[in-house]
Amino acid sequence: MTDETPSTDPQRRRFTGLTRRKTSSKVRVIDRVARWVIAVGGIGTIVAVLLVCVFLVSVAIPLFRSARTDSERTIAAGKSDSPPLQMGVDEFRLLGWTLSVDGQLQGFKLHDGQPLGEPQAIRSEDNDQAAAMTCCAVAIDFKCKKSFEDLPNGTAKVCMFGFADGSVRLGAIGYKTTFLDDSAVDPAIRALKVADEALEFQGGMVQRTPTGQLRLQQLVKMLDPRTPPVSDSPIEQIDFSLRVEGENAQPIFVARSANGNITLNAVKKRLNLITDESTITVNSSSVPLPTGVSGKPLRTLISGDGDNLFLLWKDGTLVRYEMAESEPPQQVERISLLPRGVELSAATMVLGKRTIMVGDSAGGMSTWCRVNEMDSTRTHLEKTHEIHGLNSPITALCCSPQSRAMAVGDAAGNVQVVYDTSERVLSRVAAQGGSAIRTLLISPKEDELLADNQAGITRWDLDIAHPEVSLRTLVRPVWYESAPQSSHVWQTTGSTDDFEPKFGLWPLIFGTLKATFYSLLFGVPLALMAAVFTSEFLHPSVRARVKPMVETMASLPSVVLGFLAGIVIAPVMETIVPASIAAIVTVPLAFMLGAYLWQLLPIHLAIQYRRFRFACMLLLLPLGLLLAKYLGPSIEQRMFGGDLRLWLSRPEIGSGTPGWAIILLPLSAAVTFLLISLIVHPLLRNVSRGWTRTQAALVDLLKFVSGICITLVLALILGWMLTIIGFDPRGSHAGSSWALVGTYVQRNALIVGFMMGFAIIPIIYTLADDALNTVPSHLRSASLAAGATPWQTLVRIVIPTAMSGLFSAVMIGLGRAVGETMIVLMAAGSTPIMDMNIFNGFRTLSASIAIEMPEAARGTTHYRILFLAALVLFAMTFVVNTAAEVIRQRFRRRAYEL
Amino acid sequence: MSSDVVPRFVNQPPDIRPPRARVRARKIAAHATLLAHGEPMVWLTGGSLVVALMMVAGLVGLVVSQGVATFWPTPLVQLRTLDGSVILGEDTRQETYKPSQRVFADLLEQIKPQVRAALDADQPLDRAGSVLGVLEPDVVKLALQQRGESDKASDTLVNSLAEKILAHAKRKLAADGSAVRRSYRTGNFEINQTHFRWVNDFAVLEHQQPPWALLLERMEQGRFYGFPSAFVVDDAVVATEPADVWNKFQEFHAASRQRLAKKVDLATDEVGAINRRAEALRLMANKVKLDYGADSPQYQLASQRQATGEQADAADNARIEAEIAELNRENNRYQMRFKTAEGQESTQVVADIVRAVPANQLTLAGKWGVYFSRWHEFLFDVPRNANSEGGVFPAIWGTVVMTLVMTLLVVPFGVLAALYLREYAKPGLLTSAVRISINNLAGVPSIVFGVFGLGFFCYVLGAGVDRTFFPASYAANQPVFSTGGLMWASFTLALLTLPVVIVATEEALTAVPNSMREGSYACGASKWQTIQRIVLPRALPGIMTGTILAMARGAGEVAPLMLVGVVKIAPDLPIDRVFPFVHPQRSFMHLGFHIYDVGFQSQNAEASKPLVYTTTLLLILIVATLNIAAIWLRGRLRRKFVSVQF
């Protein structure tokens, strides 16, 4: 043979004497090109497919990156003789301002700290003789409220100033943006290019925007007229919040004056429509000081809704007052925030002004939030989070205007950026000079960090990344603001500006597992048993027709299944809950009853009509369903107080016994089966010698019927016992999340389990059938020849041999159920709750991705979390499928060896 | 039982009675034999198969029956009920329920004013007597006599009569107190604020099918049910008899519809062209500004050109506006007046009526006509009324084109990868690992591919394309390719179905016997020649099966598409008459998403449910056809290989 093979060596002569023709270069070139194209294309394609995983990881990984603070630069804007009380930066990071303790507002260039324009003094009236500013409070978020709508773009900081004469003024410090006409400015400014450094112009900064316009940012301040004095001595501390009433925001503020009096004041501003002048009135009430505390309070704070007032003393005492409409504040709570020996050194409120963050002299930080008490409408303060990392006393705290990120500065000049909810320390830097930090600022877009100390202002570029997420917040319960305890929550959108997105992945993973569990519970037995029957007992000609029919089920698009489940079946199922639950029991019973009746047939008839056996089975399904239709409602009437859904939702109705009985039916059936096979069968084996087949079959039937009765009674007794002990399947109290059953929701796990069956049955069925077919037929023949019945052959020979194949079929079905999207999207109600209740909805990873991905902006935390969810899904299915594949390959090898 | 059955299908014990040999027969316990056969368990497994089969049959049956029946015109029924309302509509579904006592209490309150009105109308006693046409005149007469003529409508009399009427209605209930109620599609949303009305069977007094009840399918606001009362041309009534009105309608309808179609053409094509021109000029000017700066002479020129272009466009626009206004005016001349069952007047513009069906007068042929015309509209028209009516042509188109583009992408790459794995790569641990990975990727959830498509194709590749080729749009933050569209959707689905094609092709390549390759080499063919002339032709049916399976999978997938370019309503198809004719960046409609959107997110889910059924039927037909083709090909392929084995 080798001799006849044409050699590629052109030199070699053939024995026939003919010269071998050279392989034409064209063929060679084409061959080489084809080799390269196929190799490159093939490898490229495979790599492209494998790239999916790499890309998902690359998007999800930045979630866990810590914040970046770099480009540190000290700018000399701070003056050591009058330290700034407040600072501000515009959203384009061009100009900043400081408001010093003596009431001077000074703008400066952010990049070098050079002052912009002259300082403007803030006084109680707009003349030089008026009282000087003594204190100032700034609203956390930058949204300019209605009363300052003259300030464009809503970028102003709303402030309230207190003055030496006991009056206050509401005001705003912000930036005016104007777009300049190119022809109206100096050539130097006209020559500005996109991305050039900004230039000073008319006391502001001018820059060319990416769209080519010249944009001028100028610092402006606006002040309302002063209020009548609320105290006769200078105001030393002030805090305010804006209550939105209709069109206007009405400030409510708390002021502590030098003589120690604390007053709560509501400001009303009325506009006279004719004269266009506004009159300001203040409704003051004095805050009663608690007994037993010494000295002036360190901080006075007021909550965002203006309904709570907090006084904090240096020794850590916090007194909370509640304010009802037009009533003096009532002291409701007094707690100690700190352990003995530690002093309170700084306190502020977090975005939304519901949470207080305090820093102590030991460098510790903790946040305190009002939480609802269990089973009551009362609230109390509770420590929700604790953050460590600094060792010197904390001297400055600043909350980000966008999130619950905070900047913390200590006496040693260290600055830390932390996040409240996730308790993450995002970044840590040291300011120049190493002296105590006096004021801190996080810019409106969280991209700039400013710290002021003796050495001046130090600035950093800040990239805060994804502070709200850590591995712990994703999978562990988290204590969110105002929640009574820590919990797993997935809630990504909210209605208010200060809403905090909650990314607990666990509810979604739980939902995924719940969907998978219930669909496997329904689909796996059905698919495996159907495959067994098809492979072992069905005539080949019937089998050839039946198998493609089940396989058509696989080709049904899942959106169709989802539509039918959510829109068609769910509303119907709601009306026939008892019957459909009864059907789970009656349909198998009907088939078994058919079998026992079939046994009654004389043997020759049984053999003769064997080909009608499958037809008989077909008839038994309607029988089982009819039985369920009649039994279901009557059981509901007798045992569930006439209305199953009412029974489910109200644990006080009826007892838990019937519910337990139904849940425990499989268990008691198994026990009964064991009892019968251990006790009755040996007895019968002795007795039945000499019986005819019909006699034996009759006894068998009797055994079956009595078995059913015993099962029922056993289940009822077990259920009764559990109820006596005090367990109720609906949970020991309403709303318990670990109840097995509970309130019926139209779109629930039962529906999903049933409909997902359509998606996974054909896969499991086909693979299981293939696995059973791979079992060599000589094994079967040997078993049958040894006198085993087909059933015995199946149970003892075929199934053990095919076991790993069957297992891998189930695994692949599981993989499909985990990732199914449209069915759960349309039929699971999409509520991200963790609840075992089969009659309740849930939300899976896949459904969440499908719903939320289109809304998530690129690069946001939400976007990356959804990528992480996809990655989790990918990993889950990949692990399951790989396991299945490995098992299948091993099984195949073993089957060939047999 | 036939004798050729394989032994393992014998499910019966062989006759164990021994032949008359000297062997001592072991006495078998009858019960043990029965147990050994495990008959109940066998029946249980059989039952599982039955359940699985019935699930498929029931599901397909449901979809087919509902989908096929949707467009069949049903009679229009006019009902008069006890509470005095008159309803005209189509009987859509019914259910049996147990009415609570409150239902009857409410009904009683609603009957009373009716009775009072009937008694107050100064009619002869016997006519007034059969109040609401329910009670025997004698009963009423007796009651009236007891009360005396003077206080005809006294409270006690009204109450007693109303209760008698209610009792009469209650007698229609079933023995267990359950009642049947039907949901009637009553349309006229602008009047009733609802599309459907539940009516209790026991409350129905009169049930008729008025011959001149008309069903209008309108451009907006859904269906209208009513009686034609006049045909109006230029505000002048030209016909009042229903038959005349109907004739007039038929006379003017086609022309009106043509004018409407022309108007739509003008609005989309010409106005669209003007807008596109203006947009192109604007983008051009922007680009020049970006490239040369605002001071440059190039920019001056570009902005001049933009200004002149805008002037010309304004003139064009005015001309087209005038044309459209003229068409509108002409169409508004022809109107039809209707009286609803409740007696309200309503005027409908003829051009806005898509189809008028005198359902109760239709002959069988007429019914078939309506049926097919509805199917025609469904298949070849665009959706209207927020997708809840009209056709799904753009969705069919989107599904088909997306699937085709996907196939064009997936087949070459899938075949290349399989050829590499099977023919070129050295078998070893790496290739089998790759093979396992590829197999697994077939099981990775489709939504994961959707996420990848959005993140990689749209946001990374698409943004790159935009930055390179459409810098002006990119600067103005108008995504061209950096958002979902037909092309990225096809890419995503190609990636999703790639494992299917690779696996199927590999199997087909494996099935080509090595002897054939060896034969080819023996004849002096090169490797590529062997693959090209011997292997690929043999494997072609297998590759085609894989392709078709991939198409079936791709056509049925919705979840990933929701992330990469499918939309509720796509105004423009990705291929049209506008240069460059193919717009792969456009988003598109898809049958599967249409089902999700209309069935699940529509405001009026009940009214659009029939349409969802037909869409479902269509989608299943497309997917099933592809699958059956694959199964058929697989069968052919197997036969072919069995014959060529040597």
mmCIF file of N, CA and C in Angstrom, chain B residues 265-302:
data_model
loop_
_atom_site.group_PDB
_atom_site.id
_atom_site.type_symbol
_atom_site.label_atom_id
_atom_site.label_comp_id
_atom_site.label_asym_id
_atom_site.label_seq_id
_atom_site.Cartn_x
_atom_site.Cartn_y
_atom_site.Cartn_z
ATOM 1 N N ASP B 265 -47.508 58.270 3.374
ATOM 2 C CA ASP B 265 -46.309 58.226 2.536
ATOM 3 C C ASP B 265 -45.607 59.562 2.525
ATOM 4 N N LEU B 266 -46.404 60.625 2.294
ATOM 5 C CA LEU B 266 -45.830 61.970 2.254
ATOM 6 C C LEU B 266 -45.131 62.277 3.571
ATOM 7 N N ALA B 267 -45.855 61.985 4.647
ATOM 8 C CA ALA B 267 -45.325 62.357 5.966
ATOM 9 C C ALA B 267 -44.043 61.602 6.270
ATOM 10 N N THR B 268 -43.996 60.320 5.945
ATOM 11 C CA THR B 268 -42.796 59.553 6.309
ATOM 12 C C THR B 268 -41.691 59.778 5.284
ATOM 13 N N ASP B 269 -41.999 59.636 3.997
ATOM 14 C CA ASP B 269 -40.939 59.675 2.996
ATOM 15 C C ASP B 269 -40.403 61.080 2.798
ATOM 16 N N GLU B 270 -41.293 61.980 2.420
ATOM 17 C CA GLU B 270 -40.795 63.287 1.996
ATOM 18 C C GLU B 270 -40.351 64.132 3.184
ATOM 19 N N VAL B 271 -41.222 64.193 4.192
ATOM 20 C CA VAL B 271 -40.826 64.976 5.362
ATOM 21 C C VAL B 271 -39.595 64.342 6.001
ATOM 22 N N GLY B 272 -39.597 63.001 6.007
ATOM 23 C CA GLY B 272 -38.441 62.287 6.551
ATOM 24 C C GLY B 272 -37.185 62.660 5.790
ATOM 25 N N ALA B 273 -37.294 62.720 4.461
ATOM 26 C CA ALA B 273 -36.135 63.057 3.637
ATOM 27 C C ALA B 273 -35.636 64.453 3.973
ATOM 28 N N ILE B 274 -36.575 65.386 4.131
ATOM 29 C CA ILE B 274 -36.179 66.764 4.461
ATOM 30 C C ILE B 274 -35.451 66.789 5.797
ATOM 31 N N ASN B 275 -36.017 66.088 6.787
ATOM 32 C CA ASN B 275 -35.387 66.070 8.104
ATOM 33 C C ASN B 275 -33.990 65.491 8.028
ATOM 34 N N ARG B 276 -33.876 64.420 7.260
ATOM 35 C CA ARG B 276 -32.563 63.788 7.154
ATOM 36 C C ARG B 276 -31.561 64.733 6.519
ATOM 37 N N ARG B 277 -32.034 65.468 5.483
ATOM 38 C CA ARG B 277 -31.146 66.402 4.810
ATOM 39 C C ARG B 277 -30.664 67.461 5.806
ATOM 40 N N ALA B 278 -31.625 68.004 6.546
ATOM 41 C CA ALA B 278 -31.275 69.052 7.515
ATOM 42 C C ALA B 278 -30.285 68.511 8.540
ATOM 43 N N GLU B 279 -30.555 67.288 8.998
ATOM 44 C CA GLU B 279 -29.687 66.665 9.999
ATOM 45 C C GLU B 279 -28.280 66.479 9.427
ATOM 46 N N ALA B 280 -28.210 66.037 8.178
ATOM 47 C CA ALA B 280 -26.914 65.794 7.559
ATOM 48 C C ALA B 280 -26.132 67.105 7.447
ATOM 49 N N LEU B 281 -26.833 68.175 7.032
ATOM 50 C CA LEU B 281 -26.171 69.473 6.909
ATOM 51 C C LEU B 281 -25.654 69.938 8.269
ATOM 52 N N ARG B 282 -26.494 69.757 9.283
ATOM 53 C CA ARG B 282 -26.118 70.202 10.609
ATOM 54 C C ARG B 282 -24.872 69.448 11.104
ATOM 55 N N LEU B 283 -24.911 68.128 10.890
ATOM 56 C CA LEU B 283 -23.776 67.319 11.322
ATOM 57 C C LEU B 283 -22.516 67.711 10.571
ATOM 58 N N MET B 284 -22.713 67.997 9.268
ATOM 59 C CA MET B 284 -21.571 68.384 8.447
ATOM 60 C C MET B 284 -20.953 69.674 8.996
ATOM 61 N N ALA B 285 -21.837 70.634 9.284
ATOM 62 C CA ALA B 285 -21.360 71.917 9.812
ATOM 63 C C ALA B 285 -20.612 71.699 11.123
ATOM 64 N N ASN B 286 -21.163 70.852 11.959
ATOM 65 C CA ASN B 286 -20.528 70.553 13.238
ATOM 66 C C ASN B 286 -19.157 69.950 13.053
ATOM 67 N N LYS B 287 -19.088 69.040 12.071
ATOM 68 C CA LYS B 287 -17.828 68.342 11.816
ATOM 69 C C LYS B 287 -16.774 69.355 11.370
ATOM 70 N N VAL B 288 -17.201 70.259 10.450
ATOM 71 C CA VAL B 288 -16.274 71.275 9.963
ATOM 72 C C VAL B 288 -15.800 72.134 11.122
ATOM 73 N N LYS B 289 -16.748 72.467 12.007
ATOM 74 C CA LYS B 289 -16.403 73.305 13.143
ATOM 75 C C LYS B 289 -15.379 72.601 14.032
ATOM 76 N N LEU B 290 -15.601 71.299 14.220
ATOM 77 C CA LEU B 290 -14.679 70.531 15.047
ATOM 78 C C LEU B 290 -13.307 70.466 14.403
ATOM 79 N N ASP B 291 -13.297 70.298 13.071
ATOM 80 C CA ASP B 291 -12.024 70.094 12.381
ATOM 81 C C ASP B 291 -11.240 71.392 12.241
ATOM 82 N N TYR B 292 -11.950 72.468 11.850
ATOM 83 C CA TYR B 292 -11.220 73.694 11.494
ATOM 84 C C TYR B 292 -11.419 74.820 12.501
ATOM 85 N N GLY B 293 -12.386 74.703 13.381
ATOM 86 C CA GLY B 293 -12.630 75.771 14.348
ATOM 87 C C GLY B 293 -13.726 76.698 13.855
ATOM 88 N N ALA B 294 -14.289 77.460 14.784
ATOM 89 C CA ALA B 294 -15.457 78.268 14.461
ATOM 90 C C ALA B 294 -15.096 79.480 13.609
ATOM 91 N N ASP B 295 -13.819 79.878 13.628
ATOM 92 C CA ASP B 295 -13.433 81.082 12.893
ATOM 93 C C ASP B 295 -13.084 80.803 11.435
ATOM 94 N N SER B 296 -12.918 79.548 11.120
ATOM 95 C CA SER B 296 -12.340 79.211 9.825
ATOM 96 C C SER B 296 -13.302 79.525 8.679
ATOM 97 N N PRO B 297 -12.755 79.809 7.510
ATOM 98 C CA PRO B 297 -13.610 80.052 6.333
ATOM 99 C C PRO B 297 -14.410 78.806 5.971
ATOM 100 N N GLN B 298 -13.820 77.615 6.225
ATOM 101 C CA GLN B 298 -14.557 76.385 5.916
ATOM 102 C C GLN B 298 -15.874 76.346 6.672
ATOM 103 N N TYR B 299 -15.778 76.783 7.954
ATOM 104 C CA TYR B 299 -16.993 76.739 8.764
ATOM 105 C C TYR B 299 -18.011 77.757 8.249
ATOM 106 N N GLN B 300 -17.512 78.940 7.859
ATOM 107 C CA GLN B 300 -18.419 79.953 7.306
ATOM 108 C C GLN B 300 -19.188 79.363 6.124
ATOM 109 N N LEU B 301 -18.410 78.699 5.259
ATOM 110 C CA LEU B 301 -19.006 78.114 4.061
ATOM 111 C C LEU B 301 -20.061 77.083 4.447
ATOM 112 N N ALA B 302 -19.670 76.222 5.407
ATOM 113 C CA ALA B 302 -20.579 75.141 5.808
ATOM 114 C C ALA B 302 -21.850 75.709 6.423
#
